[in-house]
Short mmCIF file of C-alpha atoms and ligand atoms in Angstrom, two decimals:
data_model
loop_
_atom_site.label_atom_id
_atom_site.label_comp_id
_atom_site.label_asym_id
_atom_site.label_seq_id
_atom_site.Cartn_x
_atom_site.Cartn_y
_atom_site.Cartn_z
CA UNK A 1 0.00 0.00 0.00
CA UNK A 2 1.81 3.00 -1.17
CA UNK A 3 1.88 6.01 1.21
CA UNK A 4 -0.96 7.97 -0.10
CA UNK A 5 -3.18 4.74 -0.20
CA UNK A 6 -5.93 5.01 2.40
CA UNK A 7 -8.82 2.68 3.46
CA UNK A 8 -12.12 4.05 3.30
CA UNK A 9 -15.59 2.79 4.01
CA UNK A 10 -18.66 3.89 2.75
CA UNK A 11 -22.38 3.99 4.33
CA UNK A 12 -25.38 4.05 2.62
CA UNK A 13 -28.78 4.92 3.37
CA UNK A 14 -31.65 5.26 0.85
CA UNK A 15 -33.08 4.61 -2.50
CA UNK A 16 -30.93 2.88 -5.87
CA UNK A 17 -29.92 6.12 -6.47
CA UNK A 18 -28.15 6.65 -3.76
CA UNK A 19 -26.63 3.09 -3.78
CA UNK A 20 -25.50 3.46 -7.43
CA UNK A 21 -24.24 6.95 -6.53
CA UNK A 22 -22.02 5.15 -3.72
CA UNK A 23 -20.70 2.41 -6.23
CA UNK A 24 -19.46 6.01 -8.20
CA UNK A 25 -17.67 7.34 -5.41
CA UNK A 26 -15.99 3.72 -4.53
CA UNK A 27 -14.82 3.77 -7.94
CA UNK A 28 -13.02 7.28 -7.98
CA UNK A 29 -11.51 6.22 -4.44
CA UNK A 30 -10.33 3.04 -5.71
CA UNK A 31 -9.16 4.93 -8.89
CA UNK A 32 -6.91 7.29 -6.02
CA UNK A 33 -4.77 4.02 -4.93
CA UNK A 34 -7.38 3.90 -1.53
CA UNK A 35 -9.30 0.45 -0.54
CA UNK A 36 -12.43 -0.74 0.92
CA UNK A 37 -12.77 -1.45 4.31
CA UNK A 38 -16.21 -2.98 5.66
CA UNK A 39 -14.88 -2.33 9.02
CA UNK A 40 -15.46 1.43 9.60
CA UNK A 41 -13.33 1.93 12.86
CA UNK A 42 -9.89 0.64 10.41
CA UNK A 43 -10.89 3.30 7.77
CA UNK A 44 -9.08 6.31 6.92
CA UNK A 45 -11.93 8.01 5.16
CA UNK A 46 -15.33 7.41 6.10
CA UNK A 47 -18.41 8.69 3.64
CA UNK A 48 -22.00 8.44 4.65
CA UNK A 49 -23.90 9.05 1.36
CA UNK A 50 -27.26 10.08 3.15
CA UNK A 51 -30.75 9.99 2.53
CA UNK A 52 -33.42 12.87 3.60
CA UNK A 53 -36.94 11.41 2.43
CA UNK A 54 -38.29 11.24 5.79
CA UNK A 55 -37.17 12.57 9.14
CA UNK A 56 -35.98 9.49 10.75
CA UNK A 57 -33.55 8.70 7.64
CA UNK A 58 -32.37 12.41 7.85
CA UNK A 59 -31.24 11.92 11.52
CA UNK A 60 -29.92 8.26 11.23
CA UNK A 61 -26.63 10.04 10.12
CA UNK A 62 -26.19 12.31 13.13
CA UNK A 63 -25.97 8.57 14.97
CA UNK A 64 -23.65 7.44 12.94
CA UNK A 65 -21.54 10.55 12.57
CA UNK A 66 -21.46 10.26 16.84
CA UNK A 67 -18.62 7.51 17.13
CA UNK A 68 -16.87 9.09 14.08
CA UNK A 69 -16.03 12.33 15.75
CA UNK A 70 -15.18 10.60 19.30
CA UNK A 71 -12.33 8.79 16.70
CA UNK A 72 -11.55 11.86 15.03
CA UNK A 73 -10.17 13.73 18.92
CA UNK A 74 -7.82 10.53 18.50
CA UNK A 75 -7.47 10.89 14.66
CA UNK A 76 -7.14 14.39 13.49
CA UNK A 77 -5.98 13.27 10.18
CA UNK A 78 -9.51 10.76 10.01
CA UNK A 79 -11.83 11.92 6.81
CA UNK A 80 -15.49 13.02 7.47
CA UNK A 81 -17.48 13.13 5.20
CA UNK A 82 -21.59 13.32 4.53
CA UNK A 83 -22.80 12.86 1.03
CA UNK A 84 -26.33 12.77 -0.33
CA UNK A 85 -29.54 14.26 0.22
CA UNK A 86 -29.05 15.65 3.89
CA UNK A 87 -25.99 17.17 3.17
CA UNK A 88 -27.29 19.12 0.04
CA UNK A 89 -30.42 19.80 2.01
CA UNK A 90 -28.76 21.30 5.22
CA UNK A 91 -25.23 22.42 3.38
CA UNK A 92 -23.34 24.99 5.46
CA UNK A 93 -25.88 24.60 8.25
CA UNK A 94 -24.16 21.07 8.90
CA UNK A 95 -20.63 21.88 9.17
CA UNK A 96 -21.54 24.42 11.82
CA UNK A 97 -23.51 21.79 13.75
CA UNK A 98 -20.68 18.99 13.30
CA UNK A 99 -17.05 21.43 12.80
CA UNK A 100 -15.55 18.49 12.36
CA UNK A 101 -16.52 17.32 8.84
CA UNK A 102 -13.96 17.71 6.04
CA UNK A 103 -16.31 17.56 3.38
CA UNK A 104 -19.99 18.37 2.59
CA UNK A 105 -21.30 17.15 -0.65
CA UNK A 106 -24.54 17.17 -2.57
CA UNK A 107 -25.33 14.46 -4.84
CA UNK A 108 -24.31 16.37 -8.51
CA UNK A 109 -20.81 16.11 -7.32
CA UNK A 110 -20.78 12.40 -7.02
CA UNK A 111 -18.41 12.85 -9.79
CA UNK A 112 -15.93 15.14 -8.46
CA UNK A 113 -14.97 13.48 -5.58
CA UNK A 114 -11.65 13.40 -6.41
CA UNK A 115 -11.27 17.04 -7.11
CA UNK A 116 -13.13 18.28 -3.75
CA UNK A 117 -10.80 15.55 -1.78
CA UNK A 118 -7.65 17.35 -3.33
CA UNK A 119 -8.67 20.25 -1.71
CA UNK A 120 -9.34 18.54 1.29
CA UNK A 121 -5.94 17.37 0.90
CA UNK A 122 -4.79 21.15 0.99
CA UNK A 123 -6.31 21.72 4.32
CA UNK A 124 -9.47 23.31 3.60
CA UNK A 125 -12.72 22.24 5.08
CA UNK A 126 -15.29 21.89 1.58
CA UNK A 127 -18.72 22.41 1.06
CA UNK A 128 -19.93 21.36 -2.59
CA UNK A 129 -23.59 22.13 -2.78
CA UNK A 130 -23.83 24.31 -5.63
CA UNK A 131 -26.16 23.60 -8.29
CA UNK A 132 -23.48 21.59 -10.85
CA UNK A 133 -24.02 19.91 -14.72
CA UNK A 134 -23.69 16.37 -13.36
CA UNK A 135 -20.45 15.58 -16.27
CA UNK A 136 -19.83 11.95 -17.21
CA UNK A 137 -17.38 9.95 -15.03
CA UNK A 138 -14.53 8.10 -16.81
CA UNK A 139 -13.91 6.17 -13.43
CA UNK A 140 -15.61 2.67 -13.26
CA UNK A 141 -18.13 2.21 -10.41
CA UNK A 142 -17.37 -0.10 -7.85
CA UNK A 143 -20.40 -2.39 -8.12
CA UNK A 144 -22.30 -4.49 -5.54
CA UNK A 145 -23.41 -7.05 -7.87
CA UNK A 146 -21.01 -8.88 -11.00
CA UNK A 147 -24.50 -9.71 -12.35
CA UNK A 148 -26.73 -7.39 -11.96
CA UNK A 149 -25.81 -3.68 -12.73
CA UNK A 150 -27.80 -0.31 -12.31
CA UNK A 151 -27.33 2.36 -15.38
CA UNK A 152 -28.48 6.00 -14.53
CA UNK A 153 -29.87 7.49 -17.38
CA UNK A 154 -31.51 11.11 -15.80
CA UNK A 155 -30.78 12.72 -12.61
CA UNK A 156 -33.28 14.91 -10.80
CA UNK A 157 -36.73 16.01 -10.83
CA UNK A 158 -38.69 18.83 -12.31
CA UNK A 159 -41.99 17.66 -10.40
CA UNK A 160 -43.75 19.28 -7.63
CA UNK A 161 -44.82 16.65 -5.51
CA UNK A 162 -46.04 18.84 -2.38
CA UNK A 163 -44.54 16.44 -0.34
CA UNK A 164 -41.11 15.52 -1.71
CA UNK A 165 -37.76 16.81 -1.00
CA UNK A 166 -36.21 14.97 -4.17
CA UNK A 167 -36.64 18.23 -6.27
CA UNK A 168 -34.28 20.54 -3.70
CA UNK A 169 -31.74 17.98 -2.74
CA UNK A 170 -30.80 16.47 -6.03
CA UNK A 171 -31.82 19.22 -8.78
CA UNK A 172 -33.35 19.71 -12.23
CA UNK A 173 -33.66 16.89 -14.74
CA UNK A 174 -30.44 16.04 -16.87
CA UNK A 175 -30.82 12.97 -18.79
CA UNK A 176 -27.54 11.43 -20.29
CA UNK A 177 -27.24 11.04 -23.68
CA UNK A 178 -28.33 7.51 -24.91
CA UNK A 179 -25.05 7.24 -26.79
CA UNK A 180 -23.08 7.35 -22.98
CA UNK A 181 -25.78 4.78 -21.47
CA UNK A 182 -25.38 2.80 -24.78
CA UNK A 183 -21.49 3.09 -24.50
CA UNK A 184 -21.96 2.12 -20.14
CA UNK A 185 -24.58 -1.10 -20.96
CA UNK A 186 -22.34 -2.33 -23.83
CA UNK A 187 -18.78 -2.20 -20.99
CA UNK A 188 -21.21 -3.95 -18.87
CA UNK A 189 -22.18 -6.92 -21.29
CA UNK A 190 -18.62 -6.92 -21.58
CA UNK A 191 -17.74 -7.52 -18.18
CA UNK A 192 -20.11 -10.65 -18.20
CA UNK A 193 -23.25 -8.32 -16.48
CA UNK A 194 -26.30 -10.31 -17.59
CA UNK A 195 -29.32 -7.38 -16.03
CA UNK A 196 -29.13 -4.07 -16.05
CA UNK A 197 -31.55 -1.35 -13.96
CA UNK A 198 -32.19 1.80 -15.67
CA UNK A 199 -32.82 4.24 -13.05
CA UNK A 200 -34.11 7.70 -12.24
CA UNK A 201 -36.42 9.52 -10.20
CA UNK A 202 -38.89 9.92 -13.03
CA UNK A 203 -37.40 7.93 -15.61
CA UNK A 204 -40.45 8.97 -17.54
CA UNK A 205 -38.98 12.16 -18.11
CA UNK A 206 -36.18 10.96 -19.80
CA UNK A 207 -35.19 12.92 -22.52
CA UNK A 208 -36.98 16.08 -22.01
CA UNK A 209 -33.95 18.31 -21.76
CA UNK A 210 -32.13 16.80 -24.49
CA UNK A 211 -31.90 18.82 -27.87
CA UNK A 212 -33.92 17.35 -30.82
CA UNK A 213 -32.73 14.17 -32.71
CA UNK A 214 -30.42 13.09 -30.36
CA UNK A 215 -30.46 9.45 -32.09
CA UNK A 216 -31.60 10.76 -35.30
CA UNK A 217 -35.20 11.77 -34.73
CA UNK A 218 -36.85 13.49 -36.95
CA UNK A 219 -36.31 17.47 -36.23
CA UNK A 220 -37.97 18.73 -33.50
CA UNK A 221 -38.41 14.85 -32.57
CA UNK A 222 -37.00 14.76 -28.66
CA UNK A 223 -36.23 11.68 -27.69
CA UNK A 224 -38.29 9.73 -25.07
CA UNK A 225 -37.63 6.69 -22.44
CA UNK A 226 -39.37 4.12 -24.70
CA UNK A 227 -37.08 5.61 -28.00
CA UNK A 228 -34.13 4.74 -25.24
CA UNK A 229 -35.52 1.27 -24.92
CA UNK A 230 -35.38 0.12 -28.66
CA UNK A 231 -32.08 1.99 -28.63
CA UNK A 232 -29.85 -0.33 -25.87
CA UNK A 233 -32.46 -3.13 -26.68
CA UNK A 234 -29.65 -4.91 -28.46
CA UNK A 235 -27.16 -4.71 -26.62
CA UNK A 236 -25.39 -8.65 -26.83
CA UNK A 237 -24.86 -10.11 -23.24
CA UNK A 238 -27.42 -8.27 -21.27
CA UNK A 239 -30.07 -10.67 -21.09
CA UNK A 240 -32.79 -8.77 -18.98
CA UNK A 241 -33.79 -4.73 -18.62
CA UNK A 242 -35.17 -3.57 -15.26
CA UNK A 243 -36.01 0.29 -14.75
CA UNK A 244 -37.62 2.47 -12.11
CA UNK A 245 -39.09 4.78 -11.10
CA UNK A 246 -41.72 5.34 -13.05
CA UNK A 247 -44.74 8.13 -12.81
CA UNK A 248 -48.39 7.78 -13.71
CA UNK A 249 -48.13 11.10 -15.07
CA UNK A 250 -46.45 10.04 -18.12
CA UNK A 251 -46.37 6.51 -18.48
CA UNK A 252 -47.31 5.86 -21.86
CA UNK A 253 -49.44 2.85 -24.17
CA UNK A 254 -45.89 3.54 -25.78
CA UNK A 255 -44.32 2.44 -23.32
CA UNK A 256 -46.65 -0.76 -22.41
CA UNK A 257 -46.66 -1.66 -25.93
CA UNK A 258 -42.53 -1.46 -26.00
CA UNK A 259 -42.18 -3.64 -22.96
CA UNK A 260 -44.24 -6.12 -24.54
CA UNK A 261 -42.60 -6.54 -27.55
CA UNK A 262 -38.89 -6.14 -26.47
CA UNK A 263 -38.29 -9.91 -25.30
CA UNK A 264 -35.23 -8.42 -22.65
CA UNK A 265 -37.80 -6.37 -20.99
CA UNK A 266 -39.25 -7.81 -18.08
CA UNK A 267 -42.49 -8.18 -16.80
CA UNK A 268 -41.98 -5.85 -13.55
CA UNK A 269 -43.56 -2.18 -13.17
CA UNK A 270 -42.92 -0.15 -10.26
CA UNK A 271 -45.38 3.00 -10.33
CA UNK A 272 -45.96 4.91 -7.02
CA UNK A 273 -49.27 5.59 -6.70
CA UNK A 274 -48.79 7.18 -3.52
CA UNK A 275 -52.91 7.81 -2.86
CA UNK A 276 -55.88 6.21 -4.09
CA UNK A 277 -58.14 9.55 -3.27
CA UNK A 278 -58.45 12.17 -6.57
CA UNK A 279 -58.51 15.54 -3.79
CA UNK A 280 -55.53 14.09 -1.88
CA UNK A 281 -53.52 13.55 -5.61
CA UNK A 282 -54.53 17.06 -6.34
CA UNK A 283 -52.90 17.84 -2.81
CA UNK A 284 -49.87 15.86 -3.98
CA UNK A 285 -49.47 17.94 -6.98
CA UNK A 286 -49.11 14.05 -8.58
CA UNK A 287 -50.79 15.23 -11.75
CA UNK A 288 -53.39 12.40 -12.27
CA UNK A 289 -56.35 10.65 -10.67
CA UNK A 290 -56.76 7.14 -9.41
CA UNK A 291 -59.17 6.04 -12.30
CA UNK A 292 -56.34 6.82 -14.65
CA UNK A 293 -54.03 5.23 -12.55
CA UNK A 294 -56.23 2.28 -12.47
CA UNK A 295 -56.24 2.20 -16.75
CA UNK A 296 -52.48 2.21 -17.31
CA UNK A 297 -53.00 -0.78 -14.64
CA UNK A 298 -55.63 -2.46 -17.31
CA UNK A 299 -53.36 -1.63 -20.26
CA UNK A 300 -50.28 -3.47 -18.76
CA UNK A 301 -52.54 -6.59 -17.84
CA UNK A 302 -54.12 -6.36 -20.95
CA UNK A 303 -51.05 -7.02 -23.00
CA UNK A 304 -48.95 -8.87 -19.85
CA UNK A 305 -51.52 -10.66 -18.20
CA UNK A 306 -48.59 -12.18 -15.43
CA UNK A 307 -46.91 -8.90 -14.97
CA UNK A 308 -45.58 -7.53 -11.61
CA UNK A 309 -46.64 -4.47 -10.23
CA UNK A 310 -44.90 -2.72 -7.29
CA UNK A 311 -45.75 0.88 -6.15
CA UNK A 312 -44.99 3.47 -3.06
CA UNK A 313 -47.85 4.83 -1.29
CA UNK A 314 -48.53 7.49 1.44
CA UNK A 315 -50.58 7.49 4.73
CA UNK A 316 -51.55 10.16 6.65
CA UNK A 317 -50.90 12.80 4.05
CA UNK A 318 -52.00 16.50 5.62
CA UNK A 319 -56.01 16.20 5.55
CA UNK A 320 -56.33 13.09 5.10
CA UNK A 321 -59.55 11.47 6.33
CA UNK A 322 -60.75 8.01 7.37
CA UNK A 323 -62.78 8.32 3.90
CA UNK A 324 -59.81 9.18 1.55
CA UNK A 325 -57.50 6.97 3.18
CA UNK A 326 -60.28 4.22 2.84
CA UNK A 327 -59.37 4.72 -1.27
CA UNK A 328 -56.06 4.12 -0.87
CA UNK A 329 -57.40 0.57 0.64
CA UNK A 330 -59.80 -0.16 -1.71
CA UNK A 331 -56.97 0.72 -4.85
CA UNK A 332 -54.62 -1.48 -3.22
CA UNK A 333 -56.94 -4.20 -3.24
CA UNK A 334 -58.74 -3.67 -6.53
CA UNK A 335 -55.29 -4.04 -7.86
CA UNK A 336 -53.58 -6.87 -6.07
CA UNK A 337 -49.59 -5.59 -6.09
CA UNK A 338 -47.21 -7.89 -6.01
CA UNK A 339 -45.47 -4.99 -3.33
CA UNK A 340 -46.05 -1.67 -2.07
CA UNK A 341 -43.56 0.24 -0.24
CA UNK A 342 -45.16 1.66 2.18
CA UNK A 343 -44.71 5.05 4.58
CA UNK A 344 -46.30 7.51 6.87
CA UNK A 345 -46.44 11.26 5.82
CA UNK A 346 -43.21 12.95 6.84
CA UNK A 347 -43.10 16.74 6.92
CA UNK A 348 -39.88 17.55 5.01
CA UNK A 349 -38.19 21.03 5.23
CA UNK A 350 -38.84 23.19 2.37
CA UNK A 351 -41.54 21.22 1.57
CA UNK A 352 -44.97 22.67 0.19
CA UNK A 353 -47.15 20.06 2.59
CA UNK A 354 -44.71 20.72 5.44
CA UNK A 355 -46.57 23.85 6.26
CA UNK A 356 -50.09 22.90 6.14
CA UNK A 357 -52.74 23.10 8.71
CA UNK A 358 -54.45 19.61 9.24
CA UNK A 359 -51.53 17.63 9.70
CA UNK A 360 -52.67 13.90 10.70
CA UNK A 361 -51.23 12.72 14.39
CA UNK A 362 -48.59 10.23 14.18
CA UNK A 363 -51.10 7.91 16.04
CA UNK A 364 -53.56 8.12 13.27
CA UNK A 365 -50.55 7.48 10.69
CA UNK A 366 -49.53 4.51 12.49
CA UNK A 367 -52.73 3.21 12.93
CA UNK A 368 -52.99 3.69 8.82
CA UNK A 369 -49.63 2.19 8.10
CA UNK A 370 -50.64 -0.74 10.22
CA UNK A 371 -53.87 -1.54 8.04
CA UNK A 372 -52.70 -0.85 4.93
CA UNK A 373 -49.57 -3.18 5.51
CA UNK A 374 -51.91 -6.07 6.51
CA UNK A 375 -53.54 -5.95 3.23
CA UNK A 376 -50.13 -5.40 1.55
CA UNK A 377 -48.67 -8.32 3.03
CA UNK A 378 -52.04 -10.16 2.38
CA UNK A 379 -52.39 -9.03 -1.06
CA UNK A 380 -48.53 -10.46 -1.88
CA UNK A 381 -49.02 -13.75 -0.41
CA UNK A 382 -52.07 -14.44 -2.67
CA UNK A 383 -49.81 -12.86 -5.73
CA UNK A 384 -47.36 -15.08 -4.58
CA UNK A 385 -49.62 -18.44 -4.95
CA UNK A 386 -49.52 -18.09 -8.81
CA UNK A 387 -45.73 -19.00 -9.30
CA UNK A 388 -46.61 -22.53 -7.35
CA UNK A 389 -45.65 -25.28 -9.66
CA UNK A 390 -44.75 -23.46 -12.39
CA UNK A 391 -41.41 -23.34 -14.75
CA UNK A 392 -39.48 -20.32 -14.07
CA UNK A 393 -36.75 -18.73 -15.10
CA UNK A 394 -34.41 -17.59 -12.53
CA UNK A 395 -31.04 -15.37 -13.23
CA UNK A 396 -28.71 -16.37 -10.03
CA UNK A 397 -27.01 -13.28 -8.71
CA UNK A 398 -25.67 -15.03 -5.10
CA UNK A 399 -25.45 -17.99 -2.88
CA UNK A 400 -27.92 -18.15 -0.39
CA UNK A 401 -25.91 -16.77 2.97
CA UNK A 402 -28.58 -18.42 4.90
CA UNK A 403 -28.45 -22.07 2.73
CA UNK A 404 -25.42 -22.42 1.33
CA UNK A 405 -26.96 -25.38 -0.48
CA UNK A 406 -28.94 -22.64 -2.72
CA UNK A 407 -28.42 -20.12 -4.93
CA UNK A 408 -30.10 -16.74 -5.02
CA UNK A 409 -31.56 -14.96 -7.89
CA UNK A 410 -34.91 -13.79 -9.33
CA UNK A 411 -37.92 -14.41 -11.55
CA UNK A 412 -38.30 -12.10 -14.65
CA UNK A 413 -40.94 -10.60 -12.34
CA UNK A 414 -38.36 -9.78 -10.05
CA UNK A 415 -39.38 -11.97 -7.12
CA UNK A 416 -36.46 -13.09 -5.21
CA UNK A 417 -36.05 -16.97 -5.64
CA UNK A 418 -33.90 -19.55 -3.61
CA UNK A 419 -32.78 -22.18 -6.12
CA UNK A 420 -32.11 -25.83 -4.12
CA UNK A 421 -29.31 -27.14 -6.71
CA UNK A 422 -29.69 -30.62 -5.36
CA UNK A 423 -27.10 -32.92 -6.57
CA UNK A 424 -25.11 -29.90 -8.80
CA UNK A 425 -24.88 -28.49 -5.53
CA UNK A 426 -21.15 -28.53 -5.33
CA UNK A 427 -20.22 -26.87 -7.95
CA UNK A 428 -18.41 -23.58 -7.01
CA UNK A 429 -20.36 -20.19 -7.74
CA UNK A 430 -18.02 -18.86 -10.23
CA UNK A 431 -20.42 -21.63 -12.49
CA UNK A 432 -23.61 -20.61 -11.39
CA UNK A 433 -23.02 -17.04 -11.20
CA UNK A 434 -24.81 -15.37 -13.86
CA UNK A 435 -26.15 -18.39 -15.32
CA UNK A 436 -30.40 -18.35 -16.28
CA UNK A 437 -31.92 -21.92 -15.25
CA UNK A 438 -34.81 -23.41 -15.51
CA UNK A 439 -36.74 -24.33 -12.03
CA UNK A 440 -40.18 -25.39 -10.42
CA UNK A 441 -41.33 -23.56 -8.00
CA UNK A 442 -41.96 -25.30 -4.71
CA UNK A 443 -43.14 -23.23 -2.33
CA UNK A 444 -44.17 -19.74 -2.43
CA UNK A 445 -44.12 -16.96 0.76
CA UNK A 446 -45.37 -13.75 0.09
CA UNK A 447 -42.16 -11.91 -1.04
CA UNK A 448 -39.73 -15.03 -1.99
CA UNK A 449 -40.13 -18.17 -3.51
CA UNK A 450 -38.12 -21.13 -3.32
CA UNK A 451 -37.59 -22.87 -6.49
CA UNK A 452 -35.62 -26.62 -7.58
CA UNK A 453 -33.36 -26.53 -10.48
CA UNK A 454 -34.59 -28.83 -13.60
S1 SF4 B 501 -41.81 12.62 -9.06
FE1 SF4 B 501 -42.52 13.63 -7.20
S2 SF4 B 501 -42.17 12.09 -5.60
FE2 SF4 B 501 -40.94 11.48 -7.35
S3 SF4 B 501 -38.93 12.37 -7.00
FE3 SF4 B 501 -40.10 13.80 -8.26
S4 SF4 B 501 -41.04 15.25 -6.83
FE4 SF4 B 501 -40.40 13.44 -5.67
#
């Protein structure tokens, strides 16, 4: 380990943007000479990329950042720092309540790590919170998965959801070009990644600040998430597409139709709903109603009967009443979702809802959350009946920590799958990782199955 080399250890909190934003900043530190460390009290440099959707992820950090600055009396030369959503939310206002951080950063300088670590380097105490263009990073990300890979292709959010933070804390759209997620997906394929995730806040949105014909569209023809679909469709090696998040706003019979067609597509859809009550959308600012909501639903079954639908959803939003929140039950079970990640109403600063009168009591909100998590977890068991018996095809990503005997992996419909490999059990992973077999189902609980290998 040369002199400069440094072990650093990362924490993450939050959504697959924040993960995949973490495997960014691994790679620039392992492209600096430094190394991972999973033990945090070894590391040199310790990073907590954090997450500020709700109050209790916002303050998870402070505990975290506790032990760190007991280490750092003993360590002067220790590196602090706090990534992510709190730190672009709070900025300056969190090096004054913890002195000791070296560096704040927001999440559009992911990619500059390196730069605002130089200066760090210099002496100076950093705060990089300033809106930035979010430029592409040469360094390779240092991945979680050597299957499974996530591909940004637009960062931010020009919505208004009343409630959400996302909008302040990580900035105005800017999609990448499809040429550099082309270029990323086809180093992947070449690294022997079989699935990749396309991700972004509104991935729907994809595309909107790009200029015209940006793979040859007609003028004045902007491209559009499906148009980057058919464009990385053929990509050799990757064998399955993922993407989230989507928004009922914009999700188009385009798009349905697309996923259909395109055999690497799979047959999973996560759209938040959030409410299942029109007034309390209109609150939301979410821009549609729940019988629209409902009809994308019908157009996805229509033309994949056996698709998976996942969605995020609200309780307790600022007025909410027995009434409306008795829509939100009655959508969820209309529907039948495969899984909804669920969450009470959390005031966030800045926030349009954060002010209003008629704020629900936290007793009410649990009491919600409780209910509609019954029916959740109800709802997913009986979703969970139709793999029984059937053939399905499972991509293995992992042993089974729990049975080393199985394999890990999951369906098209991105249920998580433990394959028993019977008497090919002893083969070493290095075969099975990556491979797509065929298995039976044999039992199914309501968010895993467990499957035998044919
Ligand atoms: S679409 Fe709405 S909820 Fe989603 S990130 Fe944007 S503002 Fe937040």
């Amino acid at each position: 380990m040369t002199a400069a080399a440094k072990k650093y250890h990362i924490v993450t909190f939050g959504c697959q943007m924040n993960k995949a934003d973490s495997e960014r900043m691994a790679g620039i530190l392992d492209h600096l000479g430094h190394q991972p460390t999973e033990d945090v009290e070894q590391a040199d440099i310790v990073l907590y990329n954090t997450c500020s959707i709700r109050d209790n992820a916002e303050q998870k950090v402070y505990s975290y950042l506790g032990r760190q600055l007991r280490r750092k009396q003993e360590r002067p030369d220790l590196t602090l720092i706090v990534a992510g959503c709190v730190a672009q939310q709070e900025g300056e206002a969190l090096l004054r309540r913890v002195p000791e951080l070296d560096l704040v950063m927001g999440p559009q300088h992911v990619n500059r790590l390196d730069d605002l670590l130089e200066q760090v380097a210099q002496g100076s105490q950093v705060l990089a919170v300033d809106t930035a263009y979010i430029e592409e990073d040469i360094t390779k990300p240092r991945r979680h998965s050597t299957v499974t890979a996530w591909v940004n292709v637009i960062y931010g959010c020009n919505e208004n959801c009343t409630y959400c933070i996302v909008p302040y804390v990580r900035g105005r759209e800017q999609s990448r070009s499809p040429q550099h997620i082309r270029q990323e997906i086809e180093h992947l394929a070449h690294q022997g990644y079989r699935e990749i995730t396309l991700l972004g806040q509104n991935i729907d949105a994809y595309g909107r600040d790009l200029p015209p014909g940006s793979i040859g569209q007609g003028i004045g023809g902007k491209i559009t998430f499906t148009d980057l679909l058919y464009f990385i469709h053929d990509v050799p090696g990757i064998e399955r597409i993922r993407f989230a998040t989507s928004h009922p706003r914009y999700f188009s019979p385009r798009l349905i139709q697309a996923c259909a067609e395109l055999p690497k597509v799979c047959e999973h859809f996560h759209i938040p709903f959030q409410s299942g009550d029109n007034d309390i959308l209109k609150a939301m600012a979410r821009g549609y109603t729940h019988q629209r909501y409902r009809r994308i639903i019908d157009q996805i079954r229509q033309l994949m009967p056996d698709a998976a639908l996942s969605a995020d959803a609200i309780v307790g939003f600022p007025g909410e009443t027995e009434a409306q929140f008795a829509q939100t039950l009655q959508l969820v079970d209309d529907i039948g979702f495969d899984i909804v990640n669920t969450a009470a109403y959390s005031p966030r600063p800045g926030t349009p809802a954060a002010q209003w009168e008629h704020q629900v009591s936290d007793a009410e909100k649990s009491d919600r959350l409780q209910r509609l998590n019954h029916l959740v977890n109800q709802n997913a068991m009986e979703r969970s009946q139709r793999y029984l018996g059937r053939r399905e095809e499972i991509l293995l990503e992992g042993r089974n920590p729990k049975q080393p005997a199985q394999m890990m992996g999951r369906t098209r419909t991105n249920r998580i799958t433990f394959v028993d490999l019977g008497a090919q059990g002893s083969q070493d992973d290095a075969h099975w990782m990556g491979e797509t077999v065929q298995t039976t189902i044999t039992e199914a609980r309501a968010f895993s199955l467990t499957g035998q290998l044919l």
